[in-house]
Coordinates of C-alpha atoms in Angstrom, one line a residue:
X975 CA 65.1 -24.1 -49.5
X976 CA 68.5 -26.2 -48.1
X977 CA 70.6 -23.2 -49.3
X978 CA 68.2 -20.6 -47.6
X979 CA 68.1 -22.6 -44.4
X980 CA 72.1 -23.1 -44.5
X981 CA 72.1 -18.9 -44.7
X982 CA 70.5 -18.3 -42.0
X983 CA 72.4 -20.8 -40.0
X984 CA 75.4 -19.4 -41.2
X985 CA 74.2 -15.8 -40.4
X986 CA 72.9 -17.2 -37.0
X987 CA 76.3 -18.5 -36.4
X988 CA 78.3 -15.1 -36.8
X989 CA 75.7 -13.2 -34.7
X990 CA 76.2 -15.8 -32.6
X991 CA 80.2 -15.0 -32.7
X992 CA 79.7 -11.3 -32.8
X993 CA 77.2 -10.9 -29.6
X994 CA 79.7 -13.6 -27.3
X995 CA 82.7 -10.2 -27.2
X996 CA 80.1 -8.2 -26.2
X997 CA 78.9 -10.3 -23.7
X998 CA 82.4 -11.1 -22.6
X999 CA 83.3 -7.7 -22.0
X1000 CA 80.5 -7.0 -20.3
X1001 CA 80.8 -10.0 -17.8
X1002 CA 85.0 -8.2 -17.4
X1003 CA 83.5 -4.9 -16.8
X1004 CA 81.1 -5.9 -13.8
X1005 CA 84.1 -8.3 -12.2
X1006 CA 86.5 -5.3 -12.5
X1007 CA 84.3 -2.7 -11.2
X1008 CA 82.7 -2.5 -7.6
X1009 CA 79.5 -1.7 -7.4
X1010 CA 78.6 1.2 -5.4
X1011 CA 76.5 1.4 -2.3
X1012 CA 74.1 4.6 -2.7
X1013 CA 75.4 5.7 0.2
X1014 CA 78.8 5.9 -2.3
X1015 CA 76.5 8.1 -4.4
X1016 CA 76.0 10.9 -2.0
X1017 CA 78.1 14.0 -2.0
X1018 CA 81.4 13.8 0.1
X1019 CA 83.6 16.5 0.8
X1020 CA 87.0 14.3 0.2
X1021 CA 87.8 11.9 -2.6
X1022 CA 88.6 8.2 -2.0
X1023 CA 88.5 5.1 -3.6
X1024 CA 88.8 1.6 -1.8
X1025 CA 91.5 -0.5 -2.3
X1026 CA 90.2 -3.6 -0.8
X1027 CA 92.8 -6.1 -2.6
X1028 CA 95.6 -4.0 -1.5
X1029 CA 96.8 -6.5 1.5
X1030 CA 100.1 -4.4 2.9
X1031 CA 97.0 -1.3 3.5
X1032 CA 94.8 -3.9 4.9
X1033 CA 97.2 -5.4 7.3
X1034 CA 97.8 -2.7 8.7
X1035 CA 94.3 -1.3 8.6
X1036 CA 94.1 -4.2 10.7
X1037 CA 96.5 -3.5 12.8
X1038 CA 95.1 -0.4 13.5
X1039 CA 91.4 -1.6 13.7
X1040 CA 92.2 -3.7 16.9
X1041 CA 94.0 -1.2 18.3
X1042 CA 91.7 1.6 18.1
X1043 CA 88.2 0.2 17.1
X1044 CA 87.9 -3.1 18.4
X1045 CA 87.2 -2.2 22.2
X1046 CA 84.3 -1.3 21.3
X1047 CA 83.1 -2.8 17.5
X1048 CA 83.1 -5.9 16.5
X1049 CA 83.0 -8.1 12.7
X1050 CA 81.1 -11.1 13.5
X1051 CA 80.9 -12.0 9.6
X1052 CA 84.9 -12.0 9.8
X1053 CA 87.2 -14.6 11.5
X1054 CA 90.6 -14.1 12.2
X1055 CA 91.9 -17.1 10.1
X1056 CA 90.1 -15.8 6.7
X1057 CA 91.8 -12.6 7.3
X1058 CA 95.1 -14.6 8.1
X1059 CA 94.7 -16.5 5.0
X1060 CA 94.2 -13.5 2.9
X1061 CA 96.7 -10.8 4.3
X1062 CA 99.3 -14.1 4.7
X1063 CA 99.6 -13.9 7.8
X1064 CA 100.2 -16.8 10.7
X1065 CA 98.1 -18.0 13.7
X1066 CA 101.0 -17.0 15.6
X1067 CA 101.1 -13.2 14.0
X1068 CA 97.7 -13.2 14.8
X1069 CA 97.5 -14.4 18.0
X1070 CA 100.3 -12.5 18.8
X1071 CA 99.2 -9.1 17.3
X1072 CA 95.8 -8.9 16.3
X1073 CA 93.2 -11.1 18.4
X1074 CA 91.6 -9.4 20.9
X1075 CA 90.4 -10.2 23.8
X1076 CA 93.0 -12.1 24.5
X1077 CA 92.2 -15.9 24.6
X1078 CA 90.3 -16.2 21.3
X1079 CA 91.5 -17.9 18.9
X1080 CA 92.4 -18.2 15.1
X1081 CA 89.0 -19.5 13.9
X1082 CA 87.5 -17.0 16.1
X1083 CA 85.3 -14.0 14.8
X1084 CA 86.1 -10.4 15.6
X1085 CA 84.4 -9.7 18.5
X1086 CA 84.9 -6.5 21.1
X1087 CA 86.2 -5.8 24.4
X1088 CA 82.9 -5.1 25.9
X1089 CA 79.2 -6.5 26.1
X1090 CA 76.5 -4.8 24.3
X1091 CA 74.8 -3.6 28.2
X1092 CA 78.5 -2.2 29.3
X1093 CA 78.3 -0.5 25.5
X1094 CA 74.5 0.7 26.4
X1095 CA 75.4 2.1 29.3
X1096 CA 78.5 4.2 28.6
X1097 CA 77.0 5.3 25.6
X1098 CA 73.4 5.0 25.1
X1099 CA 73.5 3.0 22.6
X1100 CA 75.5 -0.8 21.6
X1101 CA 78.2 0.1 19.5
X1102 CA 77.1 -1.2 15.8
X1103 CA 78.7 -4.3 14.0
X1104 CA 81.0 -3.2 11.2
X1105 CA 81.3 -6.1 8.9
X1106 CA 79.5 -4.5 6.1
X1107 CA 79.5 -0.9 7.2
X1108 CA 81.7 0.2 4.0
X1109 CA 79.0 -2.3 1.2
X1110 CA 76.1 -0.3 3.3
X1111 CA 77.6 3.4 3.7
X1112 CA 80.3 3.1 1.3
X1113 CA 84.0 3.4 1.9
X1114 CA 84.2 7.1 0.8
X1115 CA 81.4 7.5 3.6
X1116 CA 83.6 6.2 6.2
X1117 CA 86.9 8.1 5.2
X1118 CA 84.7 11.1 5.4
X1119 CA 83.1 10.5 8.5
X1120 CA 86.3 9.9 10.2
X1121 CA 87.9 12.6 9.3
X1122 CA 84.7 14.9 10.4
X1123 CA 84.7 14.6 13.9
X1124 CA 84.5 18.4 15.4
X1125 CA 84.3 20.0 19.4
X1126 CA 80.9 20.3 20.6
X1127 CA 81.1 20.7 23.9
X1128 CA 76.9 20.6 24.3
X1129 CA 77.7 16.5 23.3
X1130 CA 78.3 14.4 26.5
X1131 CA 81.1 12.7 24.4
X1132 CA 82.1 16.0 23.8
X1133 CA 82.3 16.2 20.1
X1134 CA 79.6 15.6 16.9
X1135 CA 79.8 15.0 13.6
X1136 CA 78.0 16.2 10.5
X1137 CA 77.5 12.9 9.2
X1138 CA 75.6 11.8 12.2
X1139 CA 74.3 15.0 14.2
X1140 CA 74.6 14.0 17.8
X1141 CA 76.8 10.7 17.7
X1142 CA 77.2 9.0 20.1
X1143 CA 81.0 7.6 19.8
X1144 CA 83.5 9.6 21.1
X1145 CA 86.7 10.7 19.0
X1146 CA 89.3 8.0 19.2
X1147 CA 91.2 9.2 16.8
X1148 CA 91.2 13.6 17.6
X1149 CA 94.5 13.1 19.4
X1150 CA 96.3 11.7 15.7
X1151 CA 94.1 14.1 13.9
X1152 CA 94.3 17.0 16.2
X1153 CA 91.1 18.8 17.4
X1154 CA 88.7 21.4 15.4
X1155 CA 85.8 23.0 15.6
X1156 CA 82.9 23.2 13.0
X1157 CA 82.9 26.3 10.6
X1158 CA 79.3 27.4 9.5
X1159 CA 78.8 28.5 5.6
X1160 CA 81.9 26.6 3.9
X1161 CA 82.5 24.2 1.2
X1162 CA 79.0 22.4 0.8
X1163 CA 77.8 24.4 4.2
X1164 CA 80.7 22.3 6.8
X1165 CA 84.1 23.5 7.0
X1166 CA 86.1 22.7 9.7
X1167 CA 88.6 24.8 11.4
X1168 CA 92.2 23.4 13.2
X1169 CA 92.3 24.5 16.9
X1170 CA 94.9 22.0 18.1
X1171 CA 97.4 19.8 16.4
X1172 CA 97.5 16.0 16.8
X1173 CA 100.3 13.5 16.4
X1174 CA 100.3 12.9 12.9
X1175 CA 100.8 15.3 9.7
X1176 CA 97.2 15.4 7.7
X1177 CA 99.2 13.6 5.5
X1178 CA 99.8 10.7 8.1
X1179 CA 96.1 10.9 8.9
X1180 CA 94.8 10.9 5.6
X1181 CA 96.9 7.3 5.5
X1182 CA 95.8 5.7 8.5
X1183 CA 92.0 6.5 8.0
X1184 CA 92.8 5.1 4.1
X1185 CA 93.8 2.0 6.0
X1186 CA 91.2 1.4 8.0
X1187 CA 88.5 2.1 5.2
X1188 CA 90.9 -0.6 3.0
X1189 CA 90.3 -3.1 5.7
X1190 CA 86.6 -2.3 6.7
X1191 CA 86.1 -2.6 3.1
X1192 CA 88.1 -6.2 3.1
X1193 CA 85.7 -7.1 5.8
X1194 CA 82.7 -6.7 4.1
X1195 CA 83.6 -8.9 1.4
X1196 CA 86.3 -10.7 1.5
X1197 CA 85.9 -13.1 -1.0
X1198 CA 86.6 -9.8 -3.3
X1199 CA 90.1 -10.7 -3.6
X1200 CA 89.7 -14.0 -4.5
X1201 CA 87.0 -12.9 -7.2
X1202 CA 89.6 -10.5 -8.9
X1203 CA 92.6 -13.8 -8.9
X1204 CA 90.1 -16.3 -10.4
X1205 CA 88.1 -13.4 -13.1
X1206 CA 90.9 -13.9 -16.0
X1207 CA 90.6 -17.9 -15.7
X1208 CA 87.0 -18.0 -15.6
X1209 CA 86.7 -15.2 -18.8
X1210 CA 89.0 -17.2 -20.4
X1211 CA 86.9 -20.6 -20.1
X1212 CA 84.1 -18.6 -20.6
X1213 CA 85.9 -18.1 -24.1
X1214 CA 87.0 -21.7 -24.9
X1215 CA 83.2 -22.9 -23.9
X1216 CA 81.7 -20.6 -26.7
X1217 CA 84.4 -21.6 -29.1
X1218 CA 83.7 -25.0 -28.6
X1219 CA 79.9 -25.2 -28.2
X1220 CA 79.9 -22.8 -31.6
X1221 CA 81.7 -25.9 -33.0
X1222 CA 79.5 -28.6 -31.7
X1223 CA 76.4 -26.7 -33.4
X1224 CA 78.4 -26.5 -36.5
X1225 CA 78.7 -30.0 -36.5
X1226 CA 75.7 -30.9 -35.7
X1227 CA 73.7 -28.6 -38.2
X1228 CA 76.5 -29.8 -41.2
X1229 CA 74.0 -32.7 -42.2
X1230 CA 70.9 -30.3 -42.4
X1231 CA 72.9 -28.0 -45.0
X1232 CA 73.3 -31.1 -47.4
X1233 CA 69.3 -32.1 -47.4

């Protein structure tokens, strides 16, 4: 009876030691992947995959939020000094560069340049809140939908986009992009067709709306980077805790082997 109850302890014990790897691994896999918003899920036209800890394309995803976006959106889940903090920058780099409007300070959220009646009445609508546009559209959805504004001259904003028929913001960015028109019957029925060149190369585009999808995508959860410094530490406790609790059960079942 003792040496039948002393096998299955000992066979409990390896299981024990063979299911923790698996477990550990699993816990590594769902710290190192992102999970995907179903909007993620949807079919895209162009590839792209967030880089939300990469602070040099955040910063200046930043940089180029506030000076493009932030007249009109705001990210009231995101203050200044977190984003500081992160991106290592100062409160006087900030104040200096990146807070807007002036006279807000470091601790301050990320709000706009307008109210949300001013916003109502030059476009119909308040402009929406991005701090967690890319966890509920995904950031693939917002590379794509920035580069997918087209000429519609039957818009009062005078262009439109496929991924929201009859938008309502205007195209801040067509004079980087350059301008095109909507082609009927292409790749996954929208094709889009240069009628005017814009500032930058496609490749310069392509890289400034991959910085302001890194950053949008920092907003949302910012505590992302910190989750991806602290993941090895905690796996690694994660290991010495099983280790030692498999020796504290050792110990304690070593007297019921010997009745």
């Amino acid at each position: 009876m003792g040496q039948d109850q002393a096998g299955a302890t000992a066979g409990d014990g390896m299981k024990i030691m063979r299911t923790f790897p698996i477990i550990a691994f699993a816990c590594a896999a769902l710290l190192a992947v992102p999970q995907l918003s179903m909007a993620e899920s949807a079919e895209l036209p162009l590839r792209f995959s967030a880089s939300p800890g990469n602070m040099q394309s955040v910063r200046q995803g930043a940089r180029d939020f506030m000076n493009y976006c932030a007249g009109c959106h705001t990210l009231k889940y995101l203050r200044y000094n977190r984003l500081g903090r992160d991106a290592g920058l100062s409160d006087d780099v900030l104040t200096e560069n990146l807070i807007f409007p002036v006279g807000l300070k470091p601790t301050s959220h990320v709000l706009n340049g307008m109210t949300e009646q001013e916003g109502t009445t030059f476009f119909g609508k308040a402009p929406p809140d991005l701090s967690l546009e890319a966890e509920f559209r995904g950031a693939k959805w917002i590379y794509n939908y920035l580069h997918s504004f087209y000429l519609d001259p039957s818009r009062p904003v005078g262009v439109n986009n496929p991924l929201i028929p009859n938008v309502a913001m205007p195209n801040v960015l067509g004079h980087l992009q350059g301008w095109q028109q909507r082609v009927e019957g292409g790749h996954e029925g929208v094709e889009f067709k240069r009628v005017s060149d814009g500032t930058m190369t496609p490749a310069q585009f392509d890289s400034f709306v991959a910085n302001i999808t890194n950053f949008l995508a920092y907003a949302a959860t910012p505590e992302h980077h910190t989750r991806v410094t602290i993941a090895p530490f905690v796996l690694f406790y994660l290991l010495i805790l099983a280790g030692l609790c498999y020796l504290v059960k050792h110990e304690f079942w070593k007297d019921v082997h010997k009745s």
